[in-house]
Tab-separated table of C-alpha atoms in Angstrom:
chain	number	residue	atom	x	y	z
A	2	MET	CA	26.720	184.201	98.265
A	3	THR	CA	25.729	180.535	98.255
A	4	ALA	CA	26.893	178.511	95.274
A	5	THR	CA	24.290	176.687	93.230
A	6	ARG	CA	24.635	172.911	93.337
A	7	LEU	CA	25.466	171.445	89.922
A	8	LEU	CA	23.084	168.744	88.759
A	9	SER	CA	25.104	167.675	85.719
A	10	ALA	CA	28.825	167.434	85.087
A	11	PRO	CA	30.089	170.777	83.794
A	12	GLN	CA	31.537	170.735	80.278
A	13	VAL	CA	34.038	173.150	78.728
A	14	ARG	CA	33.307	173.997	75.112
A	15	LEU	CA	34.133	176.604	72.514
A	16	ALA	CA	31.793	179.579	72.853
A	17	THR	CA	29.401	180.318	69.998
A	18	PRO	CA	27.833	183.641	68.999
A	19	ALA	CA	24.680	182.490	70.814
A	20	ASP	CA	26.712	182.476	74.069
A	21	GLU	CA	27.897	186.073	73.759
A	22	ALA	CA	25.194	187.765	75.843
A	23	ARG	CA	25.542	185.287	78.705
A	24	ALA	CA	29.364	185.348	78.544
A	25	TRP	CA	29.282	189.135	78.690
A	26	GLN	CA	26.851	189.047	81.620
A	27	ILE	CA	29.183	186.731	83.571
A	28	VAL	CA	32.292	188.819	82.830
A	29	HIS	CA	30.565	192.121	83.569
A	30	GLU	CA	29.095	190.745	86.813
A	31	ALA	CA	32.602	189.636	87.836
A	32	ALA	CA	34.024	193.064	86.966
A	33	LEU	CA	31.427	194.840	89.100
A	34	ASP	CA	32.120	192.380	91.924
A	35	MET	CA	35.815	193.310	91.727
A	36	VAL	CA	34.884	196.991	91.999
A	37	ARG	CA	32.684	196.265	95.055
A	38	LYS	CA	35.636	194.477	96.663
A	39	GLY	CA	37.998	197.383	95.952
A	40	ARG	CA	40.017	195.423	93.402
A	41	HIS	CA	41.678	197.100	90.416
A	42	GLN	CA	41.969	194.535	87.621
A	43	TRP	CA	38.561	195.030	85.999
A	44	ASP	CA	35.936	197.759	86.245
A	45	ALA	CA	32.561	198.772	84.811
A	46	HIS	CA	34.171	199.474	81.405
A	47	TYR	CA	36.771	196.716	81.156
A	48	PRO	CA	36.564	194.114	79.761
A	49	ALA	CA	34.302	195.641	77.134
A	50	ARG	CA	31.494	193.677	75.507
A	51	GLN	CA	33.266	194.137	72.154
A	52	THR	CA	36.257	192.260	73.601
A	53	ILE	CA	34.039	189.272	74.431
A	54	HIS	CA	32.509	189.452	70.934
A	55	ASP	CA	35.982	189.514	69.372
A	56	ASP	CA	37.131	186.563	71.533
A	57	ILE	CA	34.192	184.453	70.404
A	58	CYS	CA	34.564	185.420	66.725
A	59	ALA	CA	38.273	184.529	66.883
A	60	ARG	CA	37.357	181.103	68.349
A	61	ARG	CA	39.336	181.620	71.533
A	62	GLY	CA	36.404	182.177	73.904
A	63	TYR	CA	35.312	179.140	75.931
A	64	VAL	CA	32.387	178.549	78.244
A	65	ILE	CA	31.534	176.054	80.924
A	66	GLU	CA	28.032	174.743	80.567
A	67	SER	CA	26.163	172.890	83.292
A	68	ASP	CA	22.513	171.980	83.624
A	69	GLY	CA	21.881	173.531	80.210
A	70	GLN	CA	23.237	176.950	81.083
A	71	VAL	CA	26.512	178.793	80.608
A	72	VAL	CA	28.045	179.379	84.049
A	73	ALA	CA	31.634	180.495	83.283
A	74	TYR	CA	33.746	182.108	80.550
A	75	ALA	CA	37.447	182.312	79.721
A	76	VAL	CA	39.807	182.870	76.823
A	77	ILE	CA	42.292	180.177	75.853
A	78	SER	CA	44.591	181.590	73.198
A	79	PHE	CA	47.592	180.355	71.252
A	80	ASP	CA	48.211	183.699	69.533
A	81	GLY	CA	50.919	184.846	71.935
A	82	GLU	CA	50.621	187.802	74.274
A	83	PRO	CA	52.613	190.906	73.254
A	84	SER	CA	52.990	192.095	76.854
A	85	TYR	CA	54.758	188.821	77.660
A	86	ASP	CA	57.530	189.689	75.180
A	87	HIS	CA	58.819	192.327	77.592
A	88	LEU	CA	58.549	190.450	80.873
A	89	GLN	CA	60.460	191.878	83.799
A	90	GLY	CA	61.637	188.465	84.879
A	91	THR	CA	62.248	185.124	83.213
A	92	TRP	CA	59.836	182.640	81.690
A	93	LEU	CA	60.374	178.951	82.455
A	94	THR	CA	60.100	177.890	78.799
A	95	THR	CA	60.859	179.390	75.392
A	96	GLY	CA	58.469	177.538	73.078
A	97	PRO	CA	54.881	178.217	72.028
A	98	TYR	CA	52.403	178.604	74.880
A	99	ALA	CA	48.723	178.927	75.720
A	100	THR	CA	47.451	182.027	77.455
A	101	ILE	CA	44.381	182.112	79.659
A	102	HIS	CA	42.606	185.469	79.983
A	103	ARG	CA	39.293	186.868	81.190
A	104	THR	CA	38.354	183.959	83.445
A	105	ALA	CA	35.001	184.577	85.134
A	106	VAL	CA	32.493	182.345	86.908
A	107	ALA	CA	28.872	183.413	87.419
A	108	LEU	CA	28.439	184.724	90.949
A	109	SER	CA	25.751	182.084	91.497
A	110	HIS	CA	28.246	179.307	90.689
A	111	ARG	CA	31.358	180.438	92.553
A	112	GLY	CA	32.879	178.004	95.000
A	113	LEU	CA	32.203	174.971	92.792
A	114	ARG	CA	35.802	174.667	91.500
A	115	LEU	CA	34.875	175.465	87.908
A	116	SER	CA	37.904	177.622	86.976
A	117	PRO	CA	40.355	174.678	87.037
A	118	LEU	CA	38.319	173.145	84.189
A	119	PHE	CA	39.577	175.913	81.874
A	120	PHE	CA	43.155	175.007	82.793
A	121	ARG	CA	42.502	171.326	82.041
A	122	LYS	CA	41.012	172.263	78.677
A	123	ALA	CA	44.022	174.486	77.932
A	124	ALA	CA	46.371	171.595	78.756
A	125	LEU	CA	44.504	169.329	76.327
A	126	LEU	CA	44.530	171.997	73.615
A	127	CYS	CA	48.265	172.526	74.142
A	128	GLN	CA	48.923	169.077	72.731
A	129	ALA	CA	47.174	169.936	69.454
A	130	HIS	CA	48.993	173.283	69.247
A	131	ARG	CA	52.359	171.833	70.267
A	132	ALA	CA	52.521	174.357	73.085
A	133	VAL	CA	55.006	173.751	75.881
A	134	SER	CA	53.320	175.730	78.655
A	135	ILE	CA	50.377	177.739	79.929
A	136	ARG	CA	50.923	181.370	80.902
A	137	ILE	CA	48.615	183.673	82.802
A	138	ASP	CA	48.816	187.051	84.481
A	139	THR	CA	46.737	188.774	87.113
A	140	ASN	CA	46.599	191.876	89.244
A	141	TYR	CA	48.291	191.968	92.640
A	142	ASP	CA	44.883	192.240	94.368
A	143	ASN	CA	43.002	189.492	92.493
A	144	ALA	CA	42.987	187.185	95.501
A	145	GLU	CA	40.937	184.443	93.846
A	146	MET	CA	43.182	184.113	90.792
A	147	LEU	CA	46.359	184.361	92.867
A	148	HIS	CA	45.051	181.529	95.050
A	149	LEU	CA	44.047	179.462	92.016
A	150	VAL	CA	47.387	179.703	90.188
A	151	GLU	CA	49.229	178.876	93.402
A	152	LYS	CA	46.961	175.872	94.003
A	153	LEU	CA	47.479	174.676	90.430
A	154	GLY	CA	51.261	174.839	90.768
A	155	PHE	CA	52.069	177.809	88.537
A	156	THR	CA	55.399	179.575	89.061
A	157	ARG	CA	55.620	183.337	89.400
A	158	CYS	CA	57.936	184.494	86.600
A	159	GLY	CA	57.855	188.281	86.810
A	160	ILE	CA	55.873	191.374	85.899
A	161	CYS	CA	54.296	192.228	82.558
A	162	HIS	CA	52.614	195.523	81.646
A	163	TYR	CA	49.445	196.396	79.748
A	164	GLU	CA	48.516	199.803	78.405
A	165	ARG	CA	45.307	200.944	80.127
A	166	ASP	CA	43.906	204.450	79.928
A	167	GLY	CA	47.252	205.637	78.566
A	168	HIS	CA	49.252	204.215	81.478
A	169	PRO	CA	51.311	201.044	81.861
A	170	THR	CA	49.517	198.705	84.255
A	171	PRO	CA	51.615	195.982	85.915
A	172	ARG	CA	50.407	192.394	86.241
A	173	ILE	CA	52.026	189.416	87.937
A	174	ALA	CA	52.891	186.777	85.316
A	175	PHE	CA	52.889	183.016	85.939
A	176	GLU	CA	53.760	179.946	83.900
A	177	LYS	CA	53.341	176.201	84.148
A	178	PRO	CA	55.115	173.850	81.727
A	179	ILE	CA	52.672	171.540	79.955
A	180	ALA	CA	54.315	168.381	81.353
A	181	GLU	CA	53.152	169.624	84.763
A	182	THR	CA	49.653	170.772	83.830
A	183	ALA	CA	47.699	167.838	85.223
A	184	VAL	CA	45.385	169.806	87.478
A	185	GLN	CA	44.486	168.300	90.830
A	186	GLU	CA	41.164	169.103	92.495
């Protein structure tokens, strides 16, 4: 798929209820793309639209807007992640942290290096929340996210587990201390 050329500088902003339908479309499109590629992190039912609604209502959903349209979605949260409390491994830091979840770029805008913008925004928000790091997890077969976190200098810290369909589902967990979060393009 050919990426659309951006005409204006993309901006990361807090998602509003008016963004919900487009955010859901982007996330669902990404989930179906994962299924087509034989990946196992997301599927036709997960993430659910209600999850996106809840993210936006809780003011932790963010979008990237360019040329007047929403082209990417992610969650930046400072609420902690319960699955991280039982990491099989060791985190690099012990203080408060940001978590990035549900990162998705519209298929038409992939390849334009938009995802790192969410990490930059998270680093800026960390200052206001006095967070010491950014944490993220992904599935072993999510090649794009594994490449991104490696490129951005995250350290693999271990394995966390989520409950999915009544079964524990392992995810690879990464962390980057905030002092190191200046993201290079």
